[in-house]
Amino acid sequence: MSEIKAAKGTRDIFPPEIQKWQFLENAIHDYYKKFLYQEIRTPIFEHSELFSRGIGSETEVVQKEMYTFSDKSDRSLTLRPENTASVVRAAIENNLFETVAPLRFYYIGPMFRYDKPQKGRYRQFHQFGIEVFADDSPQVDAEVIFAAVDFLNKLRIADIRLELNSVGCPRCRPLYLEVLRKAARAEGGRLCADFRRKIEGNPLRIFDCKLPECAETTRDFPLLDGHLCAECRDHFAAVRETLSWMNVPFQLNPRLVRGLDYYTKTAFEVTSGQLGAQNALLGGGRYNNLIKELGGPDMAGIGFAAGMERIILHLENPALPKIKNLFVAYGEQKWLAHAIQLAEVLRAEGYPVYLDFQGKNLKKQFKKADKIAAAFTLILAEDEIASKSVSIKNMASQEQKKIPLKDLNERLKKNY
RNA sequence: GUGAGUGUAGCUCAAUGGUAGAGUAUCGGACUGUGGAUCCGAUCGCUGCGGGUUCAAAUCCCGUCACUCACCCCA
């Protein structure tokens, strides 16, 4: 038993689960290229300021969940809790807005949040996501949402639900928040402490409270959709219309908010009925002020991030192409050189070949061949070497034939 | 940060407060040019850790740590 364990909230991924990860990663690469997204990889850690400015210093993520540390030169660095701020930073820093077209990126990688682990929630977890810059048309919102939902459908993830809202923009949201605060303060006495804290700091979140009294109270509170400015309202209507053209079903949820401050206008979330409490598979929205906020041009952006662990929980056992492993058996140590050379030739031909160096005799070697699920065992021992041949045994059917060495490749090809 | 449940062999799990066990896996043998099946044998444990109660603790009590789930938060 090992003394040192994986740090809390982290885990090792190995077969057979790793096959799901490889499958998912390949699917992401294949799918998003169809929309001309290009992969971007940004550093795992960044200056802390990127996140406090980008995500919002009042958010839970920044206040409570960041892995922040000082390096030896006293720089404050933070393991990225999400990737959008980094992608925006990279685009600004490398002038991608001028040099790359189209301005569409996707990413895959680990993120870090200091949270108490539970089902579907880890301290090191993985997200993939997409970002589109410089396009404020509502049709892009719809296409991004389509590319999120359709991807999950392609993975045959059932029982998912798309929720949609508009969280307004800096012109209309502050006005609404005042209206909401006023209504909330009037009811303050009836509400939980948590709730009262949110009224001042993050009023949109008060709708989240699941305590019956709070939910009861907030039911009649004014909602944001009645307070959107004309531009946000029209934008949102066009998003919904485009989604209907795309046959993407959605549910309006006027109480839907996002945890990061940078969102404007469209906000959406896909949840799964098959997960526990951590049921959000992906979330995203538009962030038309983030790029400027981080020192870039006044440019629109939209994207989403998806939790890969949560998607993996939905994936069936790997339906992998059967790999036909070859096993080279040599019986006695003195034929090992021949076996090594044969294995080398076969690998160069593209076959996966296993050679057991511990097997003392053919019996042991066959046992090992069985254990690694070899499709064919090639026997190269005294008889075969003397006659420049090799015996090939089909492990499933138990058929065995001795054939000339020079015919081996052709014969294997037929069986593959 | 709060709460609940669970910690026994590599894995899955047993064991009224009274000798820590089974299945499986691993290794060896039956079987020195042939695997899976069967049979025989062997290895494997500070019962998470630290205290306490008791003649006696895997078992009861306290603490602690880990895992799991929920709150919270979010993907």
Short mmCIF file of C-alpha atoms (C1' of nucleotides) in Angstrom, two decimals:
data_model
loop_
_atom_site.label_atom_id
_atom_site.label_comp_id
_atom_site.label_asym_id
_atom_site.label_seq_id
_atom_site.Cartn_x
_atom_site.Cartn_y
_atom_site.Cartn_z
CA MET A 1 0.00 0.00 0.00
CA SER A 2 1.47 3.28 -1.08
CA GLU A 3 2.08 5.97 1.52
CA ILE A 4 1.66 8.85 -0.86
CA LYS A 5 -1.76 9.16 -2.39
CA ALA A 6 -3.12 11.34 -5.12
CA ALA A 7 -3.98 14.78 -3.80
CA LYS A 8 -7.58 15.32 -2.78
CA GLY A 9 -9.81 15.87 -5.74
CA THR A 10 -7.33 14.50 -8.25
CA ARG A 11 -7.35 11.11 -9.87
CA ASP A 12 -5.48 8.78 -12.15
CA ILE A 13 -6.98 7.72 -15.44
CA PHE A 14 -5.92 4.42 -16.96
CA PRO A 15 -7.42 1.51 -18.89
CA PRO A 16 -10.18 0.83 -19.47
CA GLU A 17 -11.47 4.36 -18.72
CA ILE A 18 -8.64 6.00 -20.63
CA GLN A 19 -10.19 4.57 -23.80
CA LYS A 20 -13.22 6.74 -23.24
CA TRP A 21 -10.99 9.78 -22.92
CA GLN A 22 -9.17 9.04 -26.14
CA PHE A 23 -12.48 8.48 -27.87
CA LEU A 24 -13.89 11.76 -26.54
CA GLU A 25 -10.79 13.75 -27.42
CA ASN A 26 -10.78 12.40 -30.95
CA ALA A 27 -14.47 13.19 -31.30
CA ILE A 28 -13.84 16.78 -30.21
CA HIS A 29 -11.03 17.26 -32.71
CA ASP A 30 -13.11 15.81 -35.52
CA TYR A 31 -16.34 17.58 -34.74
CA TYR A 32 -15.24 21.16 -34.15
CA LYS A 33 -13.03 21.25 -37.19
CA LYS A 34 -16.21 20.99 -39.20
CA PHE A 35 -17.06 24.49 -38.04
CA LEU A 36 -13.50 25.66 -38.71
CA TYR A 37 -12.54 25.89 -35.08
CA GLN A 38 -8.79 25.64 -34.56
CA GLU A 39 -7.16 24.19 -31.51
CA ILE A 40 -5.42 26.48 -29.07
CA ARG A 41 -3.35 25.44 -26.07
CA THR A 42 -2.67 27.95 -23.38
CA PRO A 43 -0.55 27.62 -20.22
CA ILE A 44 -1.89 25.80 -17.20
CA PHE A 45 -1.05 28.78 -14.98
CA GLU A 46 -1.39 32.48 -15.58
CA HIS A 47 -0.95 35.70 -13.67
CA SER A 48 -3.65 35.74 -11.01
CA GLU A 49 -4.83 39.09 -12.21
CA LEU A 50 -6.03 37.60 -15.48
CA PHE A 51 -8.70 35.67 -13.65
CA SER A 52 -9.68 38.25 -11.06
CA ARG A 53 -10.15 40.77 -13.85
CA GLY A 54 -11.57 38.41 -16.43
CA ILE A 55 -13.88 36.24 -14.38
CA GLY A 56 -14.80 38.90 -11.86
CA SER A 57 -13.34 39.45 -8.42
CA GLU A 58 -16.73 39.00 -6.76
CA THR A 59 -17.37 35.52 -8.14
CA GLU A 60 -17.18 32.39 -6.02
CA VAL A 61 -14.61 30.97 -8.38
CA VAL A 62 -12.19 33.81 -7.81
CA GLN A 63 -12.96 34.36 -4.15
CA LYS A 64 -12.87 30.82 -2.89
CA GLU A 65 -11.78 28.33 -5.48
CA MET A 66 -8.54 29.42 -7.08
CA TYR A 67 -5.22 27.67 -6.69
CA THR A 68 -3.10 30.76 -6.26
CA PHE A 69 0.56 30.69 -5.32
CA SER A 70 3.66 32.85 -5.44
CA ASP A 71 6.63 31.78 -7.48
CA LYS A 72 10.22 32.40 -6.44
CA SER A 73 10.11 35.91 -7.82
CA ASP A 74 6.96 36.69 -5.85
CA ARG A 75 4.72 36.74 -8.85
CA SER A 76 1.17 35.77 -7.99
CA LEU A 77 0.20 32.93 -10.27
CA THR A 78 -2.96 30.87 -10.48
CA LEU A 79 -3.76 27.47 -11.93
CA ARG A 80 -6.43 28.22 -14.49
CA PRO A 81 -9.96 27.63 -13.17
CA GLU A 82 -11.33 27.94 -16.72
CA ASN A 83 -9.91 28.67 -20.13
CA THR A 84 -11.79 31.54 -21.72
CA ALA A 85 -9.79 34.28 -20.04
CA SER A 86 -6.57 32.59 -21.15
CA VAL A 87 -7.71 32.25 -24.73
CA VAL A 88 -8.64 35.92 -24.82
CA ARG A 89 -5.30 36.84 -23.27
CA ALA A 90 -3.46 34.73 -25.83
CA ALA A 91 -5.41 36.28 -28.68
CA ILE A 92 -4.59 39.79 -27.51
CA GLU A 93 -0.95 39.04 -26.75
CA ASN A 94 -0.26 37.29 -30.05
CA ASN A 95 -2.36 39.59 -32.22
CA LEU A 96 -4.48 36.66 -33.26
CA PHE A 97 -7.28 39.10 -34.04
CA GLU A 98 -5.13 40.33 -36.93
CA THR A 99 -3.47 37.13 -38.04
CA VAL A 100 -5.80 34.19 -37.67
CA ALA A 101 -8.99 33.54 -39.59
CA PRO A 102 -11.57 32.62 -38.79
CA LEU A 103 -11.41 33.72 -35.17
CA ARG A 104 -12.68 30.44 -33.81
CA PHE A 105 -10.82 28.36 -31.28
CA TYR A 106 -11.36 25.19 -29.36
CA TYR A 107 -9.40 23.85 -26.43
CA ILE A 108 -9.11 20.70 -24.35
CA GLY A 109 -7.33 20.50 -21.03
CA PRO A 110 -7.21 20.38 -17.26
CA MET A 111 -8.66 23.13 -15.07
CA PHE A 112 -8.31 23.59 -11.32
CA ARG A 113 -10.73 24.68 -8.65
CA TYR A 114 -10.45 24.25 -4.92
CA ASP A 115 -13.83 22.70 -4.33
CA LYS A 116 -14.97 19.85 -2.15
CA PRO A 117 -14.98 16.81 -4.42
CA GLN A 118 -18.12 14.89 -5.11
CA LYS A 119 -19.71 13.09 -8.02
CA GLY A 120 -18.72 14.83 -11.25
CA ARG A 121 -16.64 17.41 -9.42
CA TYR A 122 -12.90 17.32 -8.99
CA ARG A 123 -10.20 19.77 -8.08
CA GLN A 124 -8.33 18.95 -11.23
CA PHE A 125 -10.94 18.42 -13.90
CA HIS A 126 -11.04 18.67 -17.64
CA GLN A 127 -12.93 20.91 -19.94
CA PHE A 128 -13.18 21.37 -23.62
CA GLY A 129 -14.74 24.43 -25.09
CA ILE A 130 -15.01 26.74 -28.04
CA GLU A 131 -14.70 30.49 -28.46
CA VAL A 132 -15.78 32.73 -31.34
CA PHE A 133 -14.50 36.27 -31.51
CA ALA A 134 -15.53 39.36 -33.44
CA ASP A 135 -19.03 38.30 -34.35
CA ASP A 136 -22.02 39.72 -32.51
CA SER A 137 -24.69 38.26 -34.75
CA PRO A 138 -27.32 36.23 -32.92
CA GLN A 139 -26.94 33.47 -35.49
CA VAL A 140 -23.46 32.79 -34.13
CA ASP A 141 -24.96 32.33 -30.69
CA ALA A 142 -27.34 29.79 -32.15
CA GLU A 143 -24.58 28.02 -34.05
CA VAL A 144 -22.41 27.77 -30.95
CA ILE A 145 -25.33 26.32 -29.03
CA PHE A 146 -26.03 23.94 -31.87
CA ALA A 147 -22.41 22.84 -31.88
CA ALA A 148 -22.70 22.12 -28.17
CA VAL A 149 -25.94 20.19 -28.20
CA ASP A 150 -25.41 18.39 -31.48
CA PHE A 151 -22.04 17.17 -30.29
CA LEU A 152 -23.61 15.63 -27.20
CA ASN A 153 -26.28 14.07 -29.36
CA LYS A 154 -23.66 12.62 -31.65
CA LEU A 155 -22.12 11.00 -28.60
CA ARG A 156 -25.56 9.52 -27.92
CA ILE A 157 -25.85 11.23 -24.59
CA ALA A 158 -29.49 10.92 -23.71
CA ASP A 159 -31.68 12.78 -21.29
CA ILE A 160 -30.15 16.21 -21.80
CA ARG A 161 -31.85 19.54 -21.51
CA LEU A 162 -30.87 22.91 -22.91
CA GLU A 163 -31.78 25.97 -20.90
CA LEU A 164 -31.53 29.43 -22.31
CA ASN A 165 -31.66 32.96 -21.01
CA SER A 166 -30.45 36.44 -21.72
CA VAL A 167 -28.57 38.11 -18.90
CA GLY A 168 -28.64 41.53 -20.53
CA CYS A 169 -25.81 43.92 -21.12
CA PRO A 170 -24.11 46.74 -19.17
CA ARG A 171 -26.81 49.11 -20.34
CA CYS A 172 -29.86 47.20 -19.10
CA ARG A 173 -28.65 44.79 -16.44
CA PRO A 174 -27.65 47.35 -13.76
CA LEU A 175 -31.07 48.95 -13.98
CA TYR A 176 -32.73 45.60 -13.50
CA LEU A 177 -30.47 44.66 -10.61
CA GLU A 178 -31.65 47.73 -8.73
CA VAL A 179 -35.25 46.74 -9.27
CA LEU A 180 -34.46 43.24 -8.07
CA ARG A 181 -32.57 44.47 -5.01
CA LYS A 182 -35.43 46.68 -4.05
CA ALA A 183 -37.86 43.77 -4.21
CA ALA A 184 -35.48 41.51 -2.31
CA ARG A 185 -34.74 44.01 0.45
CA ALA A 186 -38.45 44.38 1.08
CA GLU A 187 -38.63 40.65 1.79
CA GLY A 188 -35.27 40.46 3.49
CA GLY A 189 -36.53 39.29 6.83
CA ARG A 190 -38.02 36.10 5.47
CA LEU A 191 -34.91 34.95 3.72
CA CYS A 192 -31.88 32.90 4.65
CA ALA A 193 -28.56 34.51 5.51
CA ASP A 194 -27.00 33.25 2.34
CA PHE A 195 -29.73 34.93 0.42
CA ARG A 196 -29.27 38.29 2.11
CA ARG A 197 -25.56 38.20 1.32
CA LYS A 198 -26.31 37.64 -2.34
CA ILE A 199 -28.71 40.57 -2.56
CA GLU A 200 -25.85 43.02 -2.41
CA GLY A 201 -23.03 41.02 -3.96
CA ASN A 202 -24.58 38.89 -6.65
CA PRO A 203 -28.32 39.46 -6.80
CA LEU A 204 -28.99 37.27 -9.83
CA ARG A 205 -27.94 34.28 -7.77
CA ILE A 206 -30.76 34.66 -5.29
CA PHE A 207 -32.94 32.70 -7.67
CA ASP A 208 -30.74 29.69 -7.07
CA CYS A 209 -31.71 29.22 -3.44
CA LYS A 210 -33.49 25.92 -3.01
CA LEU A 211 -34.87 26.47 0.46
CA PRO A 212 -38.65 26.31 0.10
CA GLU A 213 -39.25 29.70 1.77
CA CYS A 214 -36.70 31.42 -0.46
CA ALA A 215 -37.96 29.79 -3.61
CA GLU A 216 -41.48 30.75 -2.60
CA THR A 217 -40.47 34.35 -2.03
CA THR A 218 -38.50 34.78 -5.23
CA ARG A 219 -41.24 33.35 -7.38
CA ASP A 220 -42.92 36.70 -7.73
CA PHE A 221 -39.76 38.77 -8.04
CA PRO A 222 -39.35 40.72 -11.25
CA LEU A 223 -37.39 38.86 -13.90
CA LEU A 224 -34.69 40.14 -16.17
CA ASP A 225 -36.49 39.43 -19.41
CA GLY A 226 -38.97 42.18 -18.74
CA HIS A 227 -36.12 44.65 -18.31
CA LEU A 228 -33.89 43.95 -21.28
CA CYS A 229 -33.01 46.85 -23.51
CA ALA A 230 -34.27 46.80 -27.09
CA GLU A 231 -30.97 45.56 -28.45
CA CYS A 232 -30.73 42.64 -26.02
CA ARG A 233 -34.35 41.75 -26.56
CA ASP A 234 -34.02 41.69 -30.33
CA HIS A 235 -30.79 39.76 -30.13
CA PHE A 236 -32.33 37.15 -27.89
CA ALA A 237 -35.39 36.81 -30.12
CA ALA A 238 -33.16 36.22 -33.14
CA VAL A 239 -31.16 33.58 -31.24
CA ARG A 240 -34.34 31.71 -30.41
CA GLU A 241 -35.61 31.97 -33.95
CA THR A 242 -32.36 30.62 -35.39
CA LEU A 243 -32.39 27.74 -32.92
CA SER A 244 -35.84 26.81 -34.12
CA TRP A 245 -34.56 26.78 -37.72
CA MET A 246 -31.88 24.39 -36.50
CA ASN A 247 -34.42 22.21 -34.73
CA VAL A 248 -32.64 22.63 -31.43
CA PRO A 249 -35.17 22.29 -28.63
CA PHE A 250 -34.63 24.54 -25.64
CA GLN A 251 -36.32 25.69 -22.49
CA LEU A 252 -36.36 29.30 -21.49
CA ASN A 253 -35.19 29.74 -17.94
CA PRO A 254 -35.40 33.38 -16.88
CA ARG A 255 -33.60 32.47 -13.64
CA LEU A 256 -30.57 31.00 -15.36
CA VAL A 257 -27.37 32.83 -14.49
CA ARG A 258 -23.76 31.99 -15.03
CA GLY A 259 -21.08 31.85 -12.41
CA LEU A 260 -18.61 34.06 -14.19
CA ASP A 261 -19.15 37.79 -14.43
CA TYR A 262 -18.12 38.25 -18.01
CA TYR A 263 -21.31 36.99 -19.60
CA THR A 264 -23.65 39.33 -21.49
CA LYS A 265 -26.80 38.69 -23.48
CA THR A 266 -27.11 35.00 -24.30
CA ALA A 267 -26.46 32.51 -21.50
CA PHE A 268 -27.13 28.79 -21.76
CA GLU A 269 -26.56 25.57 -19.96
CA VAL A 270 -26.99 21.91 -20.83
CA THR A 271 -27.83 19.62 -17.95
CA SER A 272 -28.18 15.89 -17.71
CA GLY A 273 -30.93 13.99 -15.98
CA GLN A 274 -28.57 11.09 -15.37
CA LEU A 275 -26.07 12.86 -13.16
CA GLY A 276 -26.46 13.69 -9.51
CA ALA A 277 -26.23 17.14 -8.06
CA GLN A 278 -23.44 18.18 -10.42
CA ASN A 279 -25.62 17.89 -13.46
CA ALA A 280 -24.31 20.67 -15.69
CA LEU A 281 -22.62 19.13 -18.70
CA LEU A 282 -21.73 22.43 -20.26
CA GLY A 283 -22.40 26.08 -19.90
CA GLY A 284 -21.63 29.15 -21.87
CA GLY A 285 -22.74 32.39 -23.33
CA ARG A 286 -21.78 35.65 -24.85
CA TYR A 287 -19.11 37.89 -23.36
CA ASN A 288 -19.01 41.12 -25.30
CA ASN A 289 -16.98 43.08 -22.76
CA LEU A 290 -14.32 40.60 -21.76
CA ILE A 291 -11.89 41.27 -24.55
CA LYS A 292 -11.89 44.99 -23.97
CA GLU A 293 -11.74 44.44 -20.22
CA LEU A 294 -8.53 42.47 -20.67
CA GLY A 295 -6.92 45.17 -22.75
CA GLY A 296 -7.90 44.08 -26.23
CA PRO A 297 -10.08 45.69 -28.86
CA ASP A 298 -13.78 46.31 -28.27
CA MET A 299 -14.79 42.98 -29.71
CA ALA A 300 -17.57 40.50 -29.16
CA GLY A 301 -17.06 36.95 -28.01
CA ILE A 302 -19.08 33.85 -27.31
CA GLY A 303 -18.33 30.31 -26.27
CA PHE A 304 -19.00 27.45 -23.93
CA ALA A 305 -17.09 25.08 -21.71
CA ALA A 306 -17.99 21.45 -21.14
CA GLY A 307 -17.03 19.18 -18.25
CA MET A 308 -15.31 16.15 -19.68
CA GLU A 309 -15.56 14.00 -16.54
CA ARG A 310 -19.30 14.50 -16.62
CA ILE A 311 -19.50 13.52 -20.26
CA ILE A 312 -17.32 10.49 -19.63
CA LEU A 313 -19.85 9.35 -17.01
CA HIS A 314 -22.36 9.06 -19.83
CA LEU A 315 -20.22 7.20 -22.30
CA GLU A 316 -20.76 3.50 -22.81
CA ASN A 317 -17.96 1.07 -22.41
CA PRO A 318 -15.45 1.52 -25.17
CA ALA A 319 -16.58 -0.10 -28.38
CA LEU A 320 -13.08 -0.35 -29.66
CA PRO A 321 -11.85 -1.79 -32.89
CA LYS A 322 -10.38 -5.14 -32.00
CA ILE A 323 -6.66 -4.95 -32.04
CA LYS A 324 -5.12 -8.17 -33.18
CA ASN A 325 -2.07 -8.52 -31.03
CA LEU A 326 0.66 -10.89 -32.05
CA PHE A 327 2.73 -12.87 -29.61
CA VAL A 328 6.09 -14.29 -30.54
CA ALA A 329 6.95 -17.46 -28.62
CA TYR A 330 10.40 -18.96 -28.71
CA GLY A 331 10.43 -21.65 -26.07
CA GLU A 332 14.01 -21.56 -25.06
CA GLN A 333 16.41 -18.75 -24.37
CA LYS A 334 18.68 -19.78 -27.24
CA TRP A 335 16.10 -18.85 -29.86
CA LEU A 336 15.48 -15.44 -28.35
CA ALA A 337 17.61 -13.60 -30.90
CA HIS A 338 15.50 -14.94 -33.75
CA ALA A 339 12.33 -14.00 -31.92
CA ILE A 340 13.53 -10.47 -31.28
CA GLN A 341 14.36 -10.02 -34.93
CA LEU A 342 11.00 -11.37 -36.02
CA ALA A 343 9.18 -9.02 -33.64
CA GLU A 344 11.14 -6.11 -35.02
CA VAL A 345 10.18 -6.94 -38.60
CA LEU A 346 6.52 -7.39 -37.67
CA ARG A 347 6.34 -4.09 -35.83
CA ALA A 348 7.86 -2.36 -38.81
CA GLU A 349 5.01 -3.87 -40.83
CA GLY A 350 2.61 -2.26 -38.40
CA TYR A 351 1.54 -5.13 -36.17
CA PRO A 352 1.41 -4.84 -32.40
CA VAL A 353 3.78 -7.52 -31.18
CA TYR A 354 4.52 -8.72 -27.68
CA LEU A 355 7.57 -10.71 -26.76
CA ASP A 356 7.82 -12.20 -23.31
CA PHE A 357 11.30 -12.14 -21.85
CA GLN A 358 10.43 -13.97 -18.67
CA GLY A 359 8.84 -17.09 -20.10
CA LYS A 360 10.93 -20.05 -19.21
CA ASN A 361 9.22 -22.40 -21.59
CA LEU A 362 6.54 -22.51 -24.25
CA LYS A 363 3.84 -23.25 -21.73
CA LYS A 364 4.55 -20.09 -19.79
CA GLN A 365 4.78 -18.11 -22.94
CA PHE A 366 1.41 -19.31 -24.13
CA LYS A 367 -0.09 -18.39 -20.80
CA LYS A 368 1.24 -14.91 -21.26
CA ALA A 369 -0.05 -14.83 -24.83
CA ASP A 370 -3.46 -15.61 -23.46
CA LYS A 371 -3.21 -12.90 -20.87
CA ILE A 372 -2.43 -10.18 -23.37
CA ALA A 373 -5.30 -11.39 -25.55
CA ALA A 374 -3.10 -12.32 -28.48
CA ALA A 375 -5.00 -13.14 -31.64
CA PHE A 376 -2.11 -15.13 -33.06
CA THR A 377 0.91 -16.68 -31.50
CA LEU A 378 3.93 -17.16 -33.73
CA ILE A 379 6.25 -19.93 -32.69
CA LEU A 380 9.85 -19.69 -33.59
CA ALA A 381 11.86 -22.51 -32.09
CA GLU A 382 14.12 -25.33 -33.14
CA ASP A 383 11.96 -26.91 -35.87
CA GLU A 384 10.94 -23.62 -37.40
CA ILE A 385 14.40 -22.15 -37.41
CA ALA A 386 15.88 -25.21 -38.99
CA SER A 387 13.34 -25.09 -41.81
CA LYS A 388 13.23 -21.28 -42.17
CA SER A 389 9.59 -21.33 -41.25
CA VAL A 390 7.28 -20.20 -38.48
CA SER A 391 4.30 -21.82 -36.83
CA ILE A 392 1.25 -19.60 -36.57
CA LYS A 393 -1.49 -20.44 -34.13
CA ASN A 394 -4.89 -18.85 -34.12
CA MET A 395 -5.53 -18.56 -30.41
CA ALA A 396 -9.29 -18.57 -30.70
CA SER A 397 -9.71 -21.53 -33.06
CA GLN A 398 -6.57 -23.34 -31.90
CA GLU A 399 -5.61 -23.98 -35.51
CA GLN A 400 -1.88 -24.08 -36.02
CA LYS A 401 0.11 -24.23 -39.21
CA LYS A 402 3.77 -24.21 -40.06
CA ILE A 403 4.48 -21.94 -42.99
CA PRO A 404 7.63 -20.61 -44.67
CA LEU A 405 8.86 -17.41 -43.01
CA LYS A 406 8.68 -15.50 -46.27
CA ASP A 407 4.93 -16.16 -46.50
CA LEU A 408 4.17 -14.87 -43.02
CA ASN A 409 3.37 -11.27 -43.86
CA GLU A 410 1.02 -12.20 -46.65
CA ARG A 411 -0.75 -14.67 -44.45
CA LEU A 412 -1.13 -12.19 -41.59
CA LYS A 413 -2.50 -9.60 -43.97
CA LYS A 414 -5.20 -12.00 -45.02
CA ASN A 415 -6.18 -12.58 -41.45
CA TYR A 416 -6.27 -8.96 -40.42
"C1'" G B 1 -16.80 25.99 4.46
"C1'" U B 2 -21.39 22.64 6.56
"C1'" G B 3 -23.68 17.73 7.00
"C1'" A B 4 -24.35 12.38 6.40
"C1'" G B 5 -22.57 7.48 5.12
"C1'" U B 6 -18.41 4.18 4.51
"C1'" G B 7 -13.09 2.58 5.67
"C1'" U B 8 -11.00 -5.44 6.65
"C1'" A B 9 -5.90 -9.13 1.42
"C1'" G B 10 -4.28 -6.22 -5.32
"C1'" C B 11 -10.05 -6.42 -6.30
"C1'" U B 12 -15.31 -7.79 -4.42
"C1'" C B 13 -16.93 -8.72 0.33
"C1'" A B 14 -17.64 -11.94 5.29
"C1'" A B 15 -16.57 -12.31 10.59
"C1'" U B 16 -23.02 -11.84 18.44
"C1'" G B 17 -17.10 -7.90 22.06
"C1'" G B 18 -13.86 -14.00 22.18
"C1'" U B 19 -8.14 -17.65 17.07
"C1'" A B 20 -9.13 -12.19 10.99
"C1'" G B 21 -11.96 -15.52 6.67
"C1'" A B 22 -14.09 -16.59 1.57
"C1'" G B 23 -14.35 -15.72 -3.62
"C1'" U B 24 -11.26 -13.69 -7.20
"C1'" A B 25 -6.44 -12.24 -8.71
"C1'" U B 26 -1.13 -13.49 -8.29
"C1'" C B 27 2.77 -17.37 -7.95
"C1'" G B 28 4.06 -22.69 -8.05
"C1'" G B 29 2.70 -27.78 -9.19
"C1'" A B 30 -0.30 -31.86 -11.61
"C1'" C B 31 1.60 -30.80 -17.40
"C1'" U B 32 9.97 -30.02 -20.11
"C1'" G B 33 6.86 -27.95 -28.19
"C1'" U B 34 1.33 -25.23 -26.67
"C1'" G B 35 -2.90 -21.02 -23.46
"C1'" G B 36 -8.17 -20.79 -21.50
"C1'" A B 37 -10.99 -25.62 -18.03
"C1'" U B 38 -10.19 -28.69 -13.61
"C1'" C B 39 -7.61 -30.23 -9.21
"C1'" C B 40 -3.68 -29.46 -5.42
"C1'" G B 41 -0.56 -26.05 -2.85
"C1'" A B 42 1.61 -21.20 -1.60
"C1'" U B 43 2.04 -15.88 -0.95
"C1'" C B 44 -0.92 -11.84 0.42
"C1'" G B 45 -3.45 -7.98 6.40
"C1'" C B 46 -0.20 -2.65 11.93
"C1'" U B 47 -8.85 -4.52 10.14
"C1'" G B 48 -7.12 3.85 7.48
"C1'" C B 49 -4.42 6.28 11.71
"C1'" G B 50 -4.27 7.83 17.13
"C1'" G B 51 -6.40 7.54 21.80
"C1'" G B 52 -10.21 5.46 25.30
"C1'" U B 53 -13.62 1.58 27.57
"C1'" U B 54 -12.88 -3.82 28.52
"C1'" C B 55 -10.04 -9.77 31.11
"C1'" A B 56 -10.61 -9.31 25.69
"C1'" A B 57 -11.95 -4.44 20.22
"C1'" A B 58 -12.35 -5.27 13.04
"C1'" U B 59 -16.75 -4.87 16.30
"C1'" C B 60 -18.36 -0.02 21.51
"C1'" C B 61 -16.78 5.47 22.50
"C1'" C B 62 -13.80 10.00 21.15
"C1'" G B 63 -10.56 12.29 17.80
"C1'" U B 64 -8.28 12.40 13.09
"C1'" C B 65 -7.47 11.28 7.95
"C1'" A B 66 -9.31 9.32 3.36
"C1'" C B 67 -13.20 8.06 0.13
"C1'" U B 68 -18.41 8.62 -1.30
"C1'" C B 69 -22.81 11.45 -1.48
"C1'" A B 70 -25.55 15.86 -0.40
"C1'" C B 71 -25.54 21.37 0.86
"C1'" C B 72 -22.88 25.14 -1.52
"C1'" C B 73 -20.77 26.22 -6.15
"C1'" C B 74 -20.25 24.95 -11.07
"C1'" A B 75 -18.47 22.37 -16.05
#
